[in-house]
Coordinates of C-alpha atoms and ligand atoms in Angstrom, one line a residue:
X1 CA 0.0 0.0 0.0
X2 CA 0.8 3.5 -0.9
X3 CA 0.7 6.7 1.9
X4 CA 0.5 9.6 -0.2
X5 CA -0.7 12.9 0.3
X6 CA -3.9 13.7 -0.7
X7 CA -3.1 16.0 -3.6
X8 CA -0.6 13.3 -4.6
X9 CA -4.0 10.8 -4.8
X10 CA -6.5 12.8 -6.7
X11 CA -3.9 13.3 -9.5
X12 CA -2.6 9.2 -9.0
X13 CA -6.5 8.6 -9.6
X14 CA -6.5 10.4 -12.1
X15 CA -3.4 9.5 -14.0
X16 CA -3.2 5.8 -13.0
X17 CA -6.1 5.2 -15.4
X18 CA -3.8 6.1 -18.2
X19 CA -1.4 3.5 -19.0
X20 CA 1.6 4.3 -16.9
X21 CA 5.1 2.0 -16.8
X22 CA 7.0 0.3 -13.9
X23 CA 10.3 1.1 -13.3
X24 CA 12.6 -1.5 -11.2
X25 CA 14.9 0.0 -9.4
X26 CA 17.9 -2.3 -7.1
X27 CA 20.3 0.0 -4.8
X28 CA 23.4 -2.1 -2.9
X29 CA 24.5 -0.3 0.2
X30 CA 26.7 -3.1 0.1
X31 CA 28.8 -1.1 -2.6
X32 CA 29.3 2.2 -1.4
X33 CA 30.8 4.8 -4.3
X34 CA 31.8 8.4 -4.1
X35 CA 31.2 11.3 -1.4
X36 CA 28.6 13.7 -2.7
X37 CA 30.5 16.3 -1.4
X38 CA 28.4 18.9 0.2
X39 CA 29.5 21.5 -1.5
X40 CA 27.5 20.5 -4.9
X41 CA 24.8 22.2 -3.3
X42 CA 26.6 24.9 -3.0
X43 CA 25.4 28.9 -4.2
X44 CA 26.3 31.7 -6.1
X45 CA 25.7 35.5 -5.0
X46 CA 27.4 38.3 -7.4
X47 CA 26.9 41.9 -7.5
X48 CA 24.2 41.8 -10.3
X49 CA 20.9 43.2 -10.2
X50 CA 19.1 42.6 -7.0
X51 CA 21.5 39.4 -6.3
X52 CA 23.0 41.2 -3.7
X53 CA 22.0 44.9 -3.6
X54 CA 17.9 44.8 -2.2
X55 CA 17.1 40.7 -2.5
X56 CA 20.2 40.4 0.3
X57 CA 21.6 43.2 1.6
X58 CA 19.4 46.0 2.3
X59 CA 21.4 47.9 4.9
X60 CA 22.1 48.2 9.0
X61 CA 19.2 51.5 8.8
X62 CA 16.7 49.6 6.5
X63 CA 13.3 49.3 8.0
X64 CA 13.3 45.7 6.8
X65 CA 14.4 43.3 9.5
X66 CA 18.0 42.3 8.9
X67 CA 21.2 41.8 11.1
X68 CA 24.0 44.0 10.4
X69 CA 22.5 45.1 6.7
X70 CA 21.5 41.2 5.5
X71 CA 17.8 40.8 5.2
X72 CA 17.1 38.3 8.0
X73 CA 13.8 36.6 5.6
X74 CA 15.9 35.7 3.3
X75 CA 19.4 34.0 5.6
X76 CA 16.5 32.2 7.5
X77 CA 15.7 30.7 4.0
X78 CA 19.0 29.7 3.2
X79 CA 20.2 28.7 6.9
X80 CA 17.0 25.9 6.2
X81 CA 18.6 24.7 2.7
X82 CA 22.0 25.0 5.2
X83 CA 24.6 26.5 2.1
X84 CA 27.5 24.9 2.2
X85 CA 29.1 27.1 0.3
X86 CA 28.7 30.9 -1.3
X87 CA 30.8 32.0 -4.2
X88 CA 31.3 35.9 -4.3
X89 CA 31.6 38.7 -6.1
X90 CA 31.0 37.1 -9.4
X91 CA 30.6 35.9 -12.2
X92 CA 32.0 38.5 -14.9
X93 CA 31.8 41.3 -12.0
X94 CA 34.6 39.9 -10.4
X95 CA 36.7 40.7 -13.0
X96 CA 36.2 44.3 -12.7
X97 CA 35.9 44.6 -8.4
X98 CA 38.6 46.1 -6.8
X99 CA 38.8 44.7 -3.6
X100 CA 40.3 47.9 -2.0
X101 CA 36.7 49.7 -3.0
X102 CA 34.6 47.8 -0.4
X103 CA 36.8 48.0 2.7
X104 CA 36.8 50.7 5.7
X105 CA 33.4 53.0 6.6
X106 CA 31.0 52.5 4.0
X107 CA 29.9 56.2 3.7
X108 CA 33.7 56.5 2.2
X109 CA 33.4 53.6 -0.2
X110 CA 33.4 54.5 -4.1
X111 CA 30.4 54.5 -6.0
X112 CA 30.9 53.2 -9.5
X113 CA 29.1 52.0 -12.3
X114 CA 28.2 47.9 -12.7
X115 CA 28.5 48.3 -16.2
X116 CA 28.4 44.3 -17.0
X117 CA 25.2 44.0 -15.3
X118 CA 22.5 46.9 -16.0
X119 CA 24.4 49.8 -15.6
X120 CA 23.5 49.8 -11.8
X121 CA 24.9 51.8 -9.3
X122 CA 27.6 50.0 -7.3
X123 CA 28.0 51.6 -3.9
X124 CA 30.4 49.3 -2.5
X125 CA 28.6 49.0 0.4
X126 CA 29.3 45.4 0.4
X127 CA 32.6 44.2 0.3
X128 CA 34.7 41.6 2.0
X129 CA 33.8 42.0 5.8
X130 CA 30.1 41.9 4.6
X131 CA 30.3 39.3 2.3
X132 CA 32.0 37.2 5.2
X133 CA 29.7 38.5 7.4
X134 CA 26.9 36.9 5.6
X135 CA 29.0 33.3 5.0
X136 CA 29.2 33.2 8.7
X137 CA 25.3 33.8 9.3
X138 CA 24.2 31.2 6.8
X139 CA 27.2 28.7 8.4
X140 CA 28.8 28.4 4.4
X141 CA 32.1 28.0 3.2
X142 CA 33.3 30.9 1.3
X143 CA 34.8 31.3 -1.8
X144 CA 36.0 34.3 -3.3
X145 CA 36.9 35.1 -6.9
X146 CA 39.6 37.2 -7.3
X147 CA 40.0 39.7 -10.6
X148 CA 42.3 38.6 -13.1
X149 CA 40.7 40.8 -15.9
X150 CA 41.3 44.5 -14.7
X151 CA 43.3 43.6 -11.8
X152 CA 46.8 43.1 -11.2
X153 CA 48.6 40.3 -9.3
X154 CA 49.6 43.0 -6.7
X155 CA 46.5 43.7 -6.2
X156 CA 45.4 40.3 -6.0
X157 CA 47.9 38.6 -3.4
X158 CA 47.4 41.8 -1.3
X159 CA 43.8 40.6 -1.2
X160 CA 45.0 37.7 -0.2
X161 CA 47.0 39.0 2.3
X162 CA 44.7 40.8 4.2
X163 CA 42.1 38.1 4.0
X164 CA 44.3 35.3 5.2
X165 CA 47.2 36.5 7.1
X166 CA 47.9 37.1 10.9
X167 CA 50.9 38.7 12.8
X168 CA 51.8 42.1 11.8
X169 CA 51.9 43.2 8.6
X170 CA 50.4 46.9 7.2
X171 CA 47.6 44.8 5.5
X172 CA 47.1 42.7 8.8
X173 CA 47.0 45.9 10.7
X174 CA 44.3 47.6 8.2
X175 CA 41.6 44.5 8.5
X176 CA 42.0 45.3 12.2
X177 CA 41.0 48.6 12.2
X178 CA 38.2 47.7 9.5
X179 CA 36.9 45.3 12.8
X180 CA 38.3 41.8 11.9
X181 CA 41.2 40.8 14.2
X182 CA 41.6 37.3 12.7
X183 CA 42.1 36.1 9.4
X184 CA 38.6 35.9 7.3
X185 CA 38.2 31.6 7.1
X186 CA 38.8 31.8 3.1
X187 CA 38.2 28.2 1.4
X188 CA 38.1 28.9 -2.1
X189 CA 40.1 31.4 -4.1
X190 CA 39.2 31.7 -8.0
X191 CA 41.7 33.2 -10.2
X192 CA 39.4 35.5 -12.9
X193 CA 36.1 33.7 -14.0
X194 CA 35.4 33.0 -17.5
X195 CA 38.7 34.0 -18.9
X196 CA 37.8 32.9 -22.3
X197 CA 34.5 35.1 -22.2
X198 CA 34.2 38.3 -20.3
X199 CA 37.0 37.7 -17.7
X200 CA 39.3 38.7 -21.4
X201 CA 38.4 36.8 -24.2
X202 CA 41.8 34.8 -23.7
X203 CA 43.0 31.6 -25.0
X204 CA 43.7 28.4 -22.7
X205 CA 47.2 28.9 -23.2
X206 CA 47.4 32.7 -22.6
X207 CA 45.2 31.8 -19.3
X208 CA 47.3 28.8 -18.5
X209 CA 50.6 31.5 -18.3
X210 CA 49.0 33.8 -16.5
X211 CA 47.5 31.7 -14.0
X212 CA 51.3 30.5 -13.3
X213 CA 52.4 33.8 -12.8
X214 CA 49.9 35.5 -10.7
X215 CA 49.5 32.3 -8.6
X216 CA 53.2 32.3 -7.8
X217 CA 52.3 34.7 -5.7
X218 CA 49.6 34.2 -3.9
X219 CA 50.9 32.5 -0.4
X220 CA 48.4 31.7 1.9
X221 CA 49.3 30.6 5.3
X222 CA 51.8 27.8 4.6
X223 CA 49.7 25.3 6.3
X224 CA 46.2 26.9 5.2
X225 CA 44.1 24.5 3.2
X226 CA 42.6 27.3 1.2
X227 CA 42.0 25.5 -2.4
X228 CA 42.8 27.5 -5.6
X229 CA 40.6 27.1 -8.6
X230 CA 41.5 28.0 -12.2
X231 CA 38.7 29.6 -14.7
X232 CA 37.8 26.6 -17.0
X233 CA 35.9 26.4 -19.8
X234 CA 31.9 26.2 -20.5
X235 CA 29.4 24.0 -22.5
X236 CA 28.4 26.5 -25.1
X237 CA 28.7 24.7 -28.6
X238 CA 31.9 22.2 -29.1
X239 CA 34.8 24.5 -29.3
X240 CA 35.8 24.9 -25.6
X241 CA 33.8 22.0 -24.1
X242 CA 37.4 20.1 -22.9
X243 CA 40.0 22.5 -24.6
X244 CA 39.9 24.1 -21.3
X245 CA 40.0 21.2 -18.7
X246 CA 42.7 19.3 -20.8
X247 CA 44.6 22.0 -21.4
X248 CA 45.0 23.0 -17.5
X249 CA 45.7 19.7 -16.0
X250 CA 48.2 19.0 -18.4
X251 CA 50.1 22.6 -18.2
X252 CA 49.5 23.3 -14.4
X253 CA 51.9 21.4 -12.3
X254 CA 51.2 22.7 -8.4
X255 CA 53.6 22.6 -6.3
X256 CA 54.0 24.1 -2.5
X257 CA 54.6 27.9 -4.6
X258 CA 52.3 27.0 -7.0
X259 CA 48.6 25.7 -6.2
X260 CA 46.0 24.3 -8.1
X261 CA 43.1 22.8 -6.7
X262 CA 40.2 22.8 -9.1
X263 CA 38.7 24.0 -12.6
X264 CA 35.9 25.5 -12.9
X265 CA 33.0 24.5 -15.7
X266 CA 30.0 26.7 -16.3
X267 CA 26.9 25.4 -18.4
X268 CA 23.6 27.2 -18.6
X269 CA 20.1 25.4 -19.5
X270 CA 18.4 27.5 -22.6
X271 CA 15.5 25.8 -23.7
X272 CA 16.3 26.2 -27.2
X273 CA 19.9 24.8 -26.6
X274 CA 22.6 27.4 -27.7
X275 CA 20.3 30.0 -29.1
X276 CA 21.0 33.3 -26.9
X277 CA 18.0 35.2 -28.2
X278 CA 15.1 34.5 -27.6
X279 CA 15.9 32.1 -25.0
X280 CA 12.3 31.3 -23.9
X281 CA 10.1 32.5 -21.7
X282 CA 10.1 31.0 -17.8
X283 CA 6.3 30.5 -17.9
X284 CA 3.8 29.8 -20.4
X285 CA 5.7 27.4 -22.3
X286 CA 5.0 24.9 -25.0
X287 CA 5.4 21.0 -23.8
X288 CA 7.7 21.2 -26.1
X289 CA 9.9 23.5 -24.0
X290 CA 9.3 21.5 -21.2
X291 CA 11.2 18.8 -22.6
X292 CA 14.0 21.1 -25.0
X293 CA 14.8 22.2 -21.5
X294 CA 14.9 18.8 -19.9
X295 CA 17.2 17.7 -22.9
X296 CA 19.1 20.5 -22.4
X297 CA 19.6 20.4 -18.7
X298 CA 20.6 16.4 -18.9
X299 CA 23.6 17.7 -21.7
X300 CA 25.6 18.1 -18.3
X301 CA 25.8 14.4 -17.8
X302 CA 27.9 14.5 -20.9
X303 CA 29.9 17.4 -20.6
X304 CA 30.6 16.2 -17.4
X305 CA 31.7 12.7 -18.3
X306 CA 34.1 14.4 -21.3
X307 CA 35.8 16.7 -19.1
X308 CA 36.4 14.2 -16.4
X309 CA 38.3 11.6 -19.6
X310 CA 40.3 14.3 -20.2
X311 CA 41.6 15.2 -16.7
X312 CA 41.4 12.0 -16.2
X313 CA 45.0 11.2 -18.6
X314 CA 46.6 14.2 -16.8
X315 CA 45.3 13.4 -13.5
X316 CA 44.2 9.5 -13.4
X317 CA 44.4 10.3 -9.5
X318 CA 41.8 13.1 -9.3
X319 CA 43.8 15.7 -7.0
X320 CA 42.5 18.4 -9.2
X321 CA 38.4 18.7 -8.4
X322 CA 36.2 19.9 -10.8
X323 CA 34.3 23.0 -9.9
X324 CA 30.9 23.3 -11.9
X325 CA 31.0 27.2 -10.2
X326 CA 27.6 28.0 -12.3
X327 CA 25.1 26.6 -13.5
X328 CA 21.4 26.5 -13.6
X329 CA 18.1 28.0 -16.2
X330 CA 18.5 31.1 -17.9
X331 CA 15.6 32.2 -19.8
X332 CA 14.4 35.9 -21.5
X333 CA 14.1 37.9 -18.9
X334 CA 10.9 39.0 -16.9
X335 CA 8.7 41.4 -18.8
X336 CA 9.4 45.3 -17.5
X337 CA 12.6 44.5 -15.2
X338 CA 16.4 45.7 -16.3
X339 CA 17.5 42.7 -18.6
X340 CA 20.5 43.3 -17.5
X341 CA 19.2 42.1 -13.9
X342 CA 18.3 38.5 -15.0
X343 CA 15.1 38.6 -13.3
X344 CA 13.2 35.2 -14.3
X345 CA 10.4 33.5 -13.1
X346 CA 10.8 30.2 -11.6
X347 CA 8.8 27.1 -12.0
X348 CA 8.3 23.1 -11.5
X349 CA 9.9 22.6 -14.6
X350 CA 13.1 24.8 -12.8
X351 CA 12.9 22.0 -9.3
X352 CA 12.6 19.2 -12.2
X353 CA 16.1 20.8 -13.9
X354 CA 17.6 21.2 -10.7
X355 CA 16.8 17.8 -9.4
X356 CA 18.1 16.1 -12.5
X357 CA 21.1 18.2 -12.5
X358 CA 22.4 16.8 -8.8
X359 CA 21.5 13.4 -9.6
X360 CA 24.2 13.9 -12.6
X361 CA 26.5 15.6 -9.9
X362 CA 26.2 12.4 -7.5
X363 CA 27.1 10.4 -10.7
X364 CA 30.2 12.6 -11.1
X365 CA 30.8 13.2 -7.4
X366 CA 34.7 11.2 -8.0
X367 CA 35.7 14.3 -9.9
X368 CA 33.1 17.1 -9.3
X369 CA 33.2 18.1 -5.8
X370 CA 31.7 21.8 -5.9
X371 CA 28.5 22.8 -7.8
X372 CA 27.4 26.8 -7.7
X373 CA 23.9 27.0 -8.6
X374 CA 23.2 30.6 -10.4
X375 CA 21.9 32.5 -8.5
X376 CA 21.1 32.4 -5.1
X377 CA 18.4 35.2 -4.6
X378 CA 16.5 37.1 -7.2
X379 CA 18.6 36.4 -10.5
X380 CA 18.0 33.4 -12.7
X381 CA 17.6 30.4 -11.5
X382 CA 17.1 31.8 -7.9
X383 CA 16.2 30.2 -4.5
X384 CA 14.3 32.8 -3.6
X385 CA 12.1 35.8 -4.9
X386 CA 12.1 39.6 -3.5
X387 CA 10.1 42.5 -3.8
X388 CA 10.5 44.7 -1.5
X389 CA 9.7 43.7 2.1
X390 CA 7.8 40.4 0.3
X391 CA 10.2 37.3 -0.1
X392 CA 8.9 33.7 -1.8
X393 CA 10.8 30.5 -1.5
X394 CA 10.3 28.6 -5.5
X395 CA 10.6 25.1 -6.5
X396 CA 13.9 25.1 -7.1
X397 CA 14.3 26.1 -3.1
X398 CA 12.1 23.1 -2.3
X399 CA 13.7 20.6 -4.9
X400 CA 17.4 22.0 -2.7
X401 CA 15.6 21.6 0.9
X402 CA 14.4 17.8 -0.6
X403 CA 17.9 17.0 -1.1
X404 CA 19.7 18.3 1.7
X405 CA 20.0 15.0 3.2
X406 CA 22.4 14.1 0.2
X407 CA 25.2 16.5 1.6
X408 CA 27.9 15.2 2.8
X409 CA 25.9 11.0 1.8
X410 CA 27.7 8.6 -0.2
X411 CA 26.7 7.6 -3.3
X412 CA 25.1 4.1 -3.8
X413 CA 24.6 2.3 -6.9
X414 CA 21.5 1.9 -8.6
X415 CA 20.6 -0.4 -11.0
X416 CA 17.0 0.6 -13.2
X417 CA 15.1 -1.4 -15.8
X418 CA 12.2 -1.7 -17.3
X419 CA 10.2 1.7 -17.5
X420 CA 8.3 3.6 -19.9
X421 CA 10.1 6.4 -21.3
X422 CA 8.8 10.0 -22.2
X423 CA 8.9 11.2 -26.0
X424 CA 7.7 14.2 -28.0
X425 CA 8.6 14.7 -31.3
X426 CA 12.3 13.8 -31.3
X427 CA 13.4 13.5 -28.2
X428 CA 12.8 11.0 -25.7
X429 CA 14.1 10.7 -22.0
X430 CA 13.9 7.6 -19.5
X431 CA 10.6 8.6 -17.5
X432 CA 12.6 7.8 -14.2
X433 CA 16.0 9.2 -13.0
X434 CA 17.2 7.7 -9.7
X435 CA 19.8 8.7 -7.2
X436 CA 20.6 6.9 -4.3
X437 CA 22.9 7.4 -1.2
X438 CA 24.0 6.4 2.5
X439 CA 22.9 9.5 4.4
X440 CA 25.5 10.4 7.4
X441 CA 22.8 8.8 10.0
X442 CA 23.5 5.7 8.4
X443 CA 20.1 5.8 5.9
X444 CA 19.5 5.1 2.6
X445 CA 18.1 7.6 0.6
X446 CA 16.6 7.9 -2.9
X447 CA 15.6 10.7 -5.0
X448 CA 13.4 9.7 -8.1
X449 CA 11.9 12.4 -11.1
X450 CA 9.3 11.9 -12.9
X451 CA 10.1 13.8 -15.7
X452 CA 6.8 13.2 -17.9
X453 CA 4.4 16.1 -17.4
X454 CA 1.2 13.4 -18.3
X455 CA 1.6 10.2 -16.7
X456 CA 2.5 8.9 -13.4
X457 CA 5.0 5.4 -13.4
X458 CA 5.0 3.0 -10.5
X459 CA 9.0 2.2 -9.0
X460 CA 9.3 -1.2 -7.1
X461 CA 12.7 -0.5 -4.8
X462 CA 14.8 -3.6 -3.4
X463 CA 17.5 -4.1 -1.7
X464 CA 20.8 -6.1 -3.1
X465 CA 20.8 -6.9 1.0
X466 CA 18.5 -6.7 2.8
X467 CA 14.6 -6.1 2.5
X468 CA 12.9 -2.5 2.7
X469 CA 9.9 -2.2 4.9
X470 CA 8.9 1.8 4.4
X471 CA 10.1 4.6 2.8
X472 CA 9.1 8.6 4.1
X473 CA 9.7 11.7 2.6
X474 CA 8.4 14.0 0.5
X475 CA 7.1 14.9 -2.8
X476 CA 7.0 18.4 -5.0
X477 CA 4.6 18.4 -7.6
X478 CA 2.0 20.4 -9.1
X479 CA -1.0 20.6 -11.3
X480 CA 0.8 22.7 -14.5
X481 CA 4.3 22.2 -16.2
X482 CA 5.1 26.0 -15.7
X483 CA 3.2 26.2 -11.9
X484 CA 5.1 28.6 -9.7
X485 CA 4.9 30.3 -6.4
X486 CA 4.1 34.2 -6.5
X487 CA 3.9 36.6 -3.7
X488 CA 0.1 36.4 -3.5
X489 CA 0.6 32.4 -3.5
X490 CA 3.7 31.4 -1.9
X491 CA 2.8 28.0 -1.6
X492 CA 1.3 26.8 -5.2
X493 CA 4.8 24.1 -5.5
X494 CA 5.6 22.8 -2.0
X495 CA 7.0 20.3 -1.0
X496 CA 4.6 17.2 0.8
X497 CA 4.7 14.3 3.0
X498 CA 4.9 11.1 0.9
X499 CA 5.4 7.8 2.5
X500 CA 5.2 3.5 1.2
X501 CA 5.4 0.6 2.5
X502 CA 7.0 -2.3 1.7
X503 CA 4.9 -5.6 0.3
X504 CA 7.3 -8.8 -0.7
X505 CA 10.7 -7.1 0.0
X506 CA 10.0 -4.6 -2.3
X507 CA 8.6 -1.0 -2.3
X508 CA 6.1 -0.1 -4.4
X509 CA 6.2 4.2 -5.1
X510 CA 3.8 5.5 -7.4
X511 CA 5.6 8.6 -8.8
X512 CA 3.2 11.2 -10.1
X513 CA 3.7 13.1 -13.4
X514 CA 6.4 16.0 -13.4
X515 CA 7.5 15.4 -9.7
X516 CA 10.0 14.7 -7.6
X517 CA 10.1 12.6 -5.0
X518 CA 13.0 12.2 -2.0
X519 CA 12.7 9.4 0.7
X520 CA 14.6 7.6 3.3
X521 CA 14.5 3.8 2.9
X522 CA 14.0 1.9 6.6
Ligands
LIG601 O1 25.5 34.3 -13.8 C1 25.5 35.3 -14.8 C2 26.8 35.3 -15.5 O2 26.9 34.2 -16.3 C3 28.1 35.3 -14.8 O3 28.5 36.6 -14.3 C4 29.1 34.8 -15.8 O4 30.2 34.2 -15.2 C5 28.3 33.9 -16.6 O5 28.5 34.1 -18.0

């Protein structure tokens, strides 16, 4: 028997009249795989429309609630989805942020102009000691990218410096009087973002040199464990889908003045594949849409797997990580906002992309140990919505607070047969995707998406040891492809309580159409 909750049942009654598939699916605990590091649910924040200026920060004097200038709604959101890790200050902005500009009393800071993004006004009024400020209320790991475009590697290790260092230096002594006696706890330093894009429009090789030169002298703490990441390439079109991987691990040799930790990928999900404009709107879609972006999201898998062959023969023992810094749907942007904000609506189809994207991630966890979703609040694929005093939590938030049991899990195989799969027009995608893992309290969890928008599929679940007897959880589904939560109904995609029991060793889930589904197998 099946415990579901009752919006779950009136559209199971519905759907299970239409023919629907069964999926088998076999996990072994008894063959544990890779850590899902829980850093692949980690978060993006850069100084781009309201992605830090108004959806975060809104300032000590605001008369919206916050603690020392961060809006307190929205870090109780993300304490829930507990970020593991927040990458700042961009994104292309990094490579035109001077670190100098956000430091000492903000009434002194520069104002310039954000030309990447909008044109906006940049006051500067956050900079380092807010940005760690707001790591250390949401409990994250920071990582910082540093400017390699407009910067220089003065200015860069001096950055470091006064982030990192203690004793007594003149760098030391400034982050003092700024308020911070000890060193900021720094865990990820990027060296320029998107070199071969906005951070300069360079070549792997030109990067590759430059990279050398400016990391030779950036000394941390001798026996700090920051990790440095190099700016890698991105899954537009063929050209630079490995160049930049391959060409890194190979050239890069780290040693203790030279260190190299990670490369970083970046892939957006456009609904019409590589076509920038029109992208496609984030509501209101064709079914056709629903699945272009399905297809589209699910091109990670490969990217992934092509990138890891390649550092693979210049790394076969997988020191470097993989850093897939951004990532996420990026659609036309809302009707009447800045497009040079990113402002998009977010839907179930977004929680679907998102889902299907970490269970790729867990497939991958040997290499990828850092994912970046883009953004965190208010720009593209966003956890959360602001308008003013108003915030909303959307799927995607939900489909992230589903899987936070997965940080930090190990992976579990899982074997899946039989099935229906879901096809329009030329494309076609396994109904089911599965993701298993050994939770930290000794669990077994599984994630499952439906990704068919009309039909529901039943998924038996055993054991290779053992027999199940129930399953609990939840489930996020709604009644349209494109439903979304607005400020005037926060609540349309929620997550629910979903639970099964166990009948002849085997569980028996009936997954409804276009949902996801997490639960922990007892
Ligand atoms: O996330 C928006 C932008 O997308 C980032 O600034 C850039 O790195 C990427 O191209």
């Amino acid at each position: 028997m099946t415990l579901l909750h009752p919006l779950v049942v009136a559209l199971s009654v519905v759907l299970c009249a239409a023919a629907h598939g069964e999926t088998a699916i076999r996990i072994d605990p008894g063959s544990p795989g890779a850590r899902l590091d829980k850093n692949l649910q980690g978060q993006f924040a850069e100084h781009l429309g309201r992605g830090i200026y108004g959806g975060l920060w809104v300032g000590p004097d605001a008369e919206i609630p916050n603690t020392r200038g961060w809006r307190n709604d929205v870090v109780a959101a993300l304490k829930e989805l507990r970020v593991p890790v927040v990458r700042w200050p961009g994104g292309c902005f990094a490579d035109t942020y001077h670190w100098r500009d956000g430091i000492g009393p903000r009434e002194r800071r520069p104002v310039r102009v954000n030309t990447l993004w909008g044109g906006a006004k940049e006051t500067n009024a956050v900079g380092t000691h807010e940005f760690f400020d707001l790591a250390e209320q949401l409990g994250a790991e920071a990582y910082v990218n540093g400017n390699l475009g407009t910067g220089t590697p003065q200015e860069m290790a001096e950055w470091l410096e006064y982030l990192t260092a203690d004793g007594d230096s003149e760098l030391v002594r400034l982050r003092r009087a700024n308020g911070r006696d000890e060193p900021f706890p720094l865990h990820h330093f990027g060296i320029g973002n998107e070199a071969w894009g906005c951070g300069g429009h360079m070549s792997p090789e030109y990067y590759t040199n430059l990279y050398k030169h400016w990391g030779s002298f950036l000394r941390p703490p001798w026996d700090s464990t920051l990790r440095f990441v190099a700016s890698g390439g991105h899954g537009e079109g063929t050209k630079d889908r490995t160049r930049w991987s391959a060409y890194l691990t190979e050239h890069i040799e780290p040693d203790f003045l030279l260190r190299f930790d990670a490369v970083s990928l970046h892939y957006y999900t456009h609904p019409k594949g590589n076509v920038w404009s029109p992208k496609g709107a984030a509501t209101g879609f064709p079914e056709a849409e629903w699945m272009s972006t399905l297809v589209a999201a699910l091109e990670m898998r490969e990217l992934i797997a092509d990138n890891k062959a390649v550092m693979d023969e210049h790394d076969p023992e997988k020191k470097i990580a993989l850093y897939v810094d951004e990532w996420g749907t990026w659609y036309d942007p809302e009707e009447g906002t800045n497009p040079g904000f990113l402002v998009q609506q977010n839907s179930l189809r977004d929680a679907v992309v998102a889902a299907l994207t970490l269970h790729v991630f867990h497939e991958h966890a040997d290499r990828v140990r850092m994912a970046n979703i883009a953004q965190m609040v208010d720009v593209l694929q966003a956890m959360v919505i602001t308008q003013a005093e108003a915030m909303v939590r959307t799927p995607t938030y939900f489909a992230f607070r589903m899987y936070r049991p997965f940080q930090g899990a190990t992976s579990l195989p899982v074997q899946q047969s039989g099935g229906r799969r879901y096809t329009l027009g030329d494309e076609s995608l396994p109904a089911i995707s599965a993701t298993a893992a050994l939770g930290k309290d000794g669990k077994i969890l599984l994630a499952l998406v439906n990704v068919d928008p009309h039909l529901a599929e039943t998924v038996t679940v055993s054991l290779a040891s053992g027999d199940p007897t129930v399953a609990t959880g939840e489930v996020l589904t709604a009644d349209r492809m494109d439903a979304h939560n607005t400020f005037a109904e926060p609540r349309r995609v929620a997550r629910e309580s979903y639970s099964a029991v166990a009948a002849k060793g085997q569980l028996v889930l009936e997954i409804p159409p276009k949902a996801v589904v997490v639960v922990t197998i007892e």
